[in-house]
XYZ file of C-alpha atoms in Angstrom:
363
model
C 59.203 98.420 88.344
C 58.888 101.034 91.093
C 61.788 99.387 92.932
C 63.965 99.374 89.809
C 63.200 103.059 89.288
C 64.101 103.844 92.878
C 67.427 102.041 92.548
C 68.174 103.615 89.176
C 67.463 107.093 90.528
C 69.680 106.526 93.566
C 72.625 105.081 91.648
C 72.534 107.470 88.714
C 72.420 110.456 91.093
C 75.848 109.542 92.477
C 77.974 112.715 92.168
C 81.022 110.533 91.435
C 79.554 109.885 87.973
C 80.284 112.307 85.103
C 77.781 114.508 83.329
C 74.464 116.095 84.286
C 72.926 113.600 86.670
C 69.420 115.046 86.551
C 69.281 114.669 82.781
C 70.685 111.150 83.011
C 68.155 110.062 85.632
C 65.314 111.386 83.478
C 66.640 109.442 80.465
C 66.826 106.196 82.445
C 63.347 106.579 83.926
C 61.897 107.313 80.488
C 63.562 104.181 79.103
C 62.166 102.116 81.965
C 58.660 103.375 81.184
C 58.993 102.663 77.476
C 61.094 99.461 77.397
C 61.067 98.043 80.901
C 64.841 98.479 81.161
C 67.645 100.965 80.479
C 71.310 100.850 79.491
C 74.273 101.801 81.629
C 77.016 103.832 80.003
C 80.559 102.520 80.165
C 81.476 104.955 82.949
C 78.375 104.021 84.953
C 79.007 100.310 84.615
C 82.678 100.665 85.537
C 81.828 102.720 88.625
C 79.008 100.385 89.621
C 81.167 97.266 89.371
C 83.923 98.783 91.496
C 81.416 99.949 94.118
C 79.859 96.471 94.137
C 83.237 94.941 94.906
C 83.932 97.549 97.571
C 80.587 96.665 99.167
C 81.071 92.881 99.033
C 80.846 91.570 102.637
C 82.600 88.283 101.806
C 85.781 89.509 100.133
C 88.839 90.118 102.291
C 90.747 91.699 99.383
C 88.134 94.269 98.342
C 90.467 97.090 99.311
C 91.960 96.709 95.822
C 88.606 97.516 94.163
C 90.009 100.495 92.170
C 92.170 98.035 90.173
C 89.202 95.991 88.903
C 89.382 95.442 85.156
C 86.376 94.803 82.944
C 86.683 92.147 80.263
C 84.291 92.478 77.359
C 82.748 89.079 76.653
C 81.809 89.805 73.059
C 83.972 92.673 71.843
C 81.077 95.130 71.691
C 81.035 98.555 73.277
C 79.870 98.218 76.864
C 77.014 100.678 76.550
C 75.570 98.543 73.719
C 75.960 95.187 75.434
C 72.305 94.864 76.417
C 71.346 94.756 72.740
C 73.573 91.760 72.055
C 71.793 88.423 72.073
C 73.279 85.622 74.139
C 73.715 82.199 72.575
C 75.236 79.021 73.994
C 78.196 79.330 71.627
C 78.886 82.891 72.733
C 78.726 81.981 76.419
C 81.121 79.052 75.941
C 83.540 81.247 73.983
C 83.292 83.965 76.646
C 84.117 81.484 79.418
C 87.227 80.373 77.531
C 88.274 83.975 76.971
C 87.796 84.739 80.640
C 89.890 81.773 81.779
C 92.773 82.738 79.511
C 92.719 86.469 80.210
C 92.203 86.289 83.968
C 94.765 83.500 84.475
C 97.326 85.485 82.488
C 99.968 82.759 82.763
C 99.751 82.870 86.570
C 100.002 86.651 86.899
C 96.419 86.912 88.117
C 94.645 90.250 88.263
C 91.226 91.313 89.574
C 88.823 90.931 86.672
C 85.104 90.834 85.994
C 83.023 89.924 82.968
C 79.391 91.015 82.903
C 76.774 89.647 80.541
C 73.613 91.331 79.245
C 71.265 92.175 82.127
C 68.179 90.225 83.014
C 64.964 91.291 81.329
C 61.561 91.969 82.899
C 60.641 88.470 81.718
C 63.377 86.766 83.729
C 67.072 85.789 83.890
C 69.265 86.043 80.791
C 72.006 83.702 81.998
C 72.638 81.558 85.076
C 75.840 79.545 85.466
C 75.472 76.486 87.695
C 79.082 76.129 88.836
C 79.864 78.349 91.821
C 83.337 78.693 90.279
C 84.173 78.018 86.643
C 86.749 75.393 87.630
C 85.498 72.711 89.993
C 86.487 69.093 90.589
C 83.961 66.264 90.334
C 82.929 64.131 93.282
C 80.962 60.856 93.460
C 80.019 58.426 96.194
C 81.521 54.937 95.979
C 79.592 51.756 96.918
C 81.396 51.659 100.278
C 80.168 55.157 101.122
C 83.510 56.911 100.562
C 83.815 59.838 98.134
C 85.971 59.797 95.031
C 86.984 63.361 94.204
C 85.649 66.496 95.844
C 82.947 65.907 98.484
C 81.760 69.483 98.059
C 80.604 68.919 94.487
C 78.853 65.550 94.634
C 75.449 67.144 93.941
C 76.695 69.207 91.003
C 78.392 66.125 89.566
C 75.138 64.149 89.906
C 73.200 66.932 88.165
C 75.693 66.949 85.286
C 75.386 63.161 85.003
C 71.640 63.623 84.586
C 72.339 66.078 81.771
C 74.432 63.489 79.946
C 78.014 64.072 81.091
C 79.542 60.580 81.177
C 83.291 61.022 81.664
C 84.812 58.650 84.264
C 86.273 60.622 87.138
C 89.419 60.369 89.196
C 90.576 62.200 92.258
C 90.635 65.572 90.482
C 88.590 65.582 87.296
C 87.510 69.055 86.179
C 83.764 69.344 85.783
C 82.135 70.873 82.712
C 80.594 74.296 83.110
C 76.796 74.194 83.041
C 74.445 77.112 82.412
C 70.949 78.113 81.395
C 69.809 80.825 79.009
C 66.438 82.452 79.702
C 65.555 79.674 82.191
C 65.772 77.222 79.296
C 67.179 73.707 79.001
C 70.515 73.398 80.874
C 73.608 73.269 78.659
C 77.041 71.946 79.589
C 80.433 72.312 77.959
C 83.833 70.826 78.742
C 86.511 73.371 79.569
C 89.595 73.099 77.327
C 92.525 71.720 79.332
C 94.849 74.354 77.895
C 92.697 77.070 79.498
C 93.082 75.624 83.021
C 96.271 76.345 84.931
C 96.848 73.982 87.855
C 99.534 74.131 90.537
C 101.088 70.900 91.779
C 102.156 70.753 95.428
C 105.934 70.663 95.679
C 108.570 71.518 98.265
C 112.341 70.924 98.350
C 112.121 69.472 101.883
C 109.291 67.041 101.150
C 110.050 64.802 98.195
C 107.085 62.567 99.114
C 104.737 65.232 97.708
C 105.301 63.624 94.304
C 103.469 60.567 95.601
C 100.706 62.607 97.226
C 100.182 63.971 93.682
C 97.781 66.814 94.451
C 97.053 69.918 92.361
C 94.755 72.910 92.647
C 93.569 75.309 89.978
C 95.203 78.723 89.969
C 92.130 80.834 89.192
C 89.216 81.257 91.647
C 86.637 82.506 89.126
C 83.284 82.982 90.880
C 80.498 82.356 88.401
C 77.189 81.592 90.180
C 76.576 85.252 90.838
C 75.001 88.442 89.589
C 75.960 92.082 90.050
C 73.144 94.512 90.785
C 73.822 98.061 89.580
C 71.142 100.731 89.532
C 68.374 98.131 89.693
C 69.765 96.151 86.739
C 70.730 92.527 87.394
C 73.812 91.488 85.431
C 75.089 87.880 85.364
C 78.828 87.961 85.958
C 82.107 86.108 86.397
C 84.562 87.600 88.882
C 88.035 86.622 90.061
C 91.071 87.818 91.954
C 93.527 85.345 93.458
C 93.620 82.800 96.246
C 94.550 83.420 99.846
C 96.589 80.420 101.081
C 94.017 79.600 103.767
C 91.463 78.874 101.031
C 93.794 76.256 99.545
C 94.284 74.849 103.044
C 90.530 74.297 103.332
C 90.618 72.305 100.099
C 93.489 70.140 101.332
C 91.510 69.397 104.461
C 88.372 68.480 102.501
C 90.297 66.062 100.259
C 92.020 64.409 103.234
C 95.431 65.630 102.092
C 96.407 67.031 105.503
C 96.151 63.544 106.991
C 98.354 62.256 104.180
C 100.893 64.910 105.167
C 100.692 63.786 108.804
C 101.301 60.155 107.878
C 104.297 61.059 105.725
C 105.724 63.114 108.572
C 105.181 60.343 111.121
C 102.644 62.300 113.171
C 100.122 60.533 115.388
C 96.643 60.926 113.852
C 95.136 60.556 117.345
C 96.912 63.697 118.502
C 94.190 66.253 119.263
C 96.612 69.012 118.286
C 97.396 67.375 114.942
C 95.919 70.160 112.816
C 97.764 72.796 114.827
C 101.012 70.998 114.034
C 100.344 70.223 110.393
C 98.761 73.502 109.187
C 101.967 75.613 109.393
C 103.756 72.975 107.307
C 100.857 72.934 104.835
C 100.971 76.737 104.543
C 104.671 76.544 103.738
C 104.010 73.915 101.061
C 101.150 75.917 99.523
C 103.084 79.182 99.371
C 106.176 77.492 97.951
C 104.162 75.589 95.334
C 102.330 78.621 93.977
C 105.314 80.934 94.084
C 107.671 78.464 92.433
C 105.051 77.927 89.707
C 104.848 81.692 89.151
C 101.207 81.835 90.247
C 99.970 84.707 92.357
C 98.801 83.856 95.886
C 98.551 85.777 99.146
C 99.271 84.683 102.681
C 96.426 85.208 105.190
C 98.426 87.585 107.355
C 98.945 90.007 104.461
C 95.299 89.685 103.379
C 94.049 90.341 106.901
C 96.309 93.388 107.329
C 95.130 94.713 103.950
C 91.509 94.380 105.041
C 92.216 96.259 108.268
C 93.861 99.113 106.360
C 90.840 99.269 104.078
C 88.417 99.347 107.024
C 90.361 102.222 108.549
C 90.425 104.017 105.199
C 86.650 103.698 104.893
C 86.146 104.895 108.457
C 88.185 108.009 107.731
C 85.854 108.647 104.771
C 82.821 108.346 107.066
C 81.731 104.912 105.822
C 81.186 101.692 107.772
C 81.479 98.521 105.711
C 79.180 95.546 105.683
C 81.032 92.336 106.549
C 80.397 88.617 106.972
C 82.851 87.667 109.715
C 82.400 83.967 108.998
C 84.061 84.677 105.640
C 86.577 87.275 106.753
C 88.272 85.483 109.681
C 91.018 83.435 108.049
C 92.999 80.518 109.349
C 96.294 81.872 110.635
C 94.994 85.423 111.037
C 97.249 88.103 112.452
C 97.903 88.100 116.224
C 95.753 91.197 116.782
C 92.934 89.516 114.847
C 91.770 92.536 112.854
C 89.086 90.492 111.140
C 87.542 89.683 114.524
C 87.716 93.168 116.011
C 86.973 95.449 113.054
C 83.442 96.860 113.131
C 81.076 95.793 110.344
C 77.448 96.311 109.534
C 75.485 93.113 108.779
C 75.595 92.032 105.126
C 72.915 93.745 103.056
C 70.994 91.187 100.966
C 69.692 94.004 98.747
C 72.985 95.859 98.222
C 73.010 97.987 95.077
C 75.651 98.223 93.738
C 76.446 94.789 95.068
C 77.631 91.264 94.341
C 74.945 88.647 94.948
C 75.750 84.936 95.162
C 73.013 82.664 93.892
C 71.597 79.412 95.311
C 72.077 76.080 93.583
C 70.079 75.960 90.372
C 70.131 72.185 89.929
C 68.401 71.183 93.187
C 65.145 70.185 91.443
C 67.114 67.849 89.142
C 68.995 65.852 91.828
């Protein structure tokens, strides 16, 4: 409790917040003594969420943090959200609302949905999927993987919970979650809420036979936001950078399919150097022709550099995880490699915190 009080005092004393900060700090500390928690006002929560995104060491597009939009999961006033009880039905409905609102027909926008904060007794909500939309993966008898190799363990955990749908190359997994550390619950995402982009290009008609899609919305969901010592489960999304889609193509073996279609020698040690520019062109064309927002890595990297310089001029040095910020196809001057960052702060407040796998004991 002493640590929560320290964090609450520090955050609520921020002069960027409206009102008498000394009075507000006293109110919050009194509530912590009496109830073990306190409530953020709408202005405090909005400011805290934007600062958490600004502080996120993994996000290359955090320079747009002022545009972050909150999405109420239950229609209640934000300052009263901690008095609203979570149920499985409400969480499932909130996930559907988030998918529809954040996807916005392909016109993606930075958005976050926060749920009631954890209590002194433990977590309120934990979503198992690292993103709301993930593709299943299972090992075949011959040792090969059908579907996404990255999500074999999550698929196995969902099987243990009773999910029995046969899978193909790209079968969307249910979303699984726990309330109050209780029995895991899973729910199938409605197909109409999932926008997928099929790879197409006017110069490569064979893409119809490759038959590969990727979901438009990267909605991070195995995370919490810490604001003023309060731990709030959250869903957060912006839009993809093309290099992230490229990583998925590589994992599914699609780049080698491209190489075969283009008559390239798979033994060529420079194969990826030759095929990646073509893949970037295909990715950008596919998303743009489908009307789905996407960013090329050069623009994202330049945006990050501008943001770093902006923060420096304000006397701040950002935390940064360079393993996440150096993108494939980065700009020639490699801003993401040369910009100065502090090490990521595991206790950042306000801050985004990405959680470990919850299903490990079940697999």
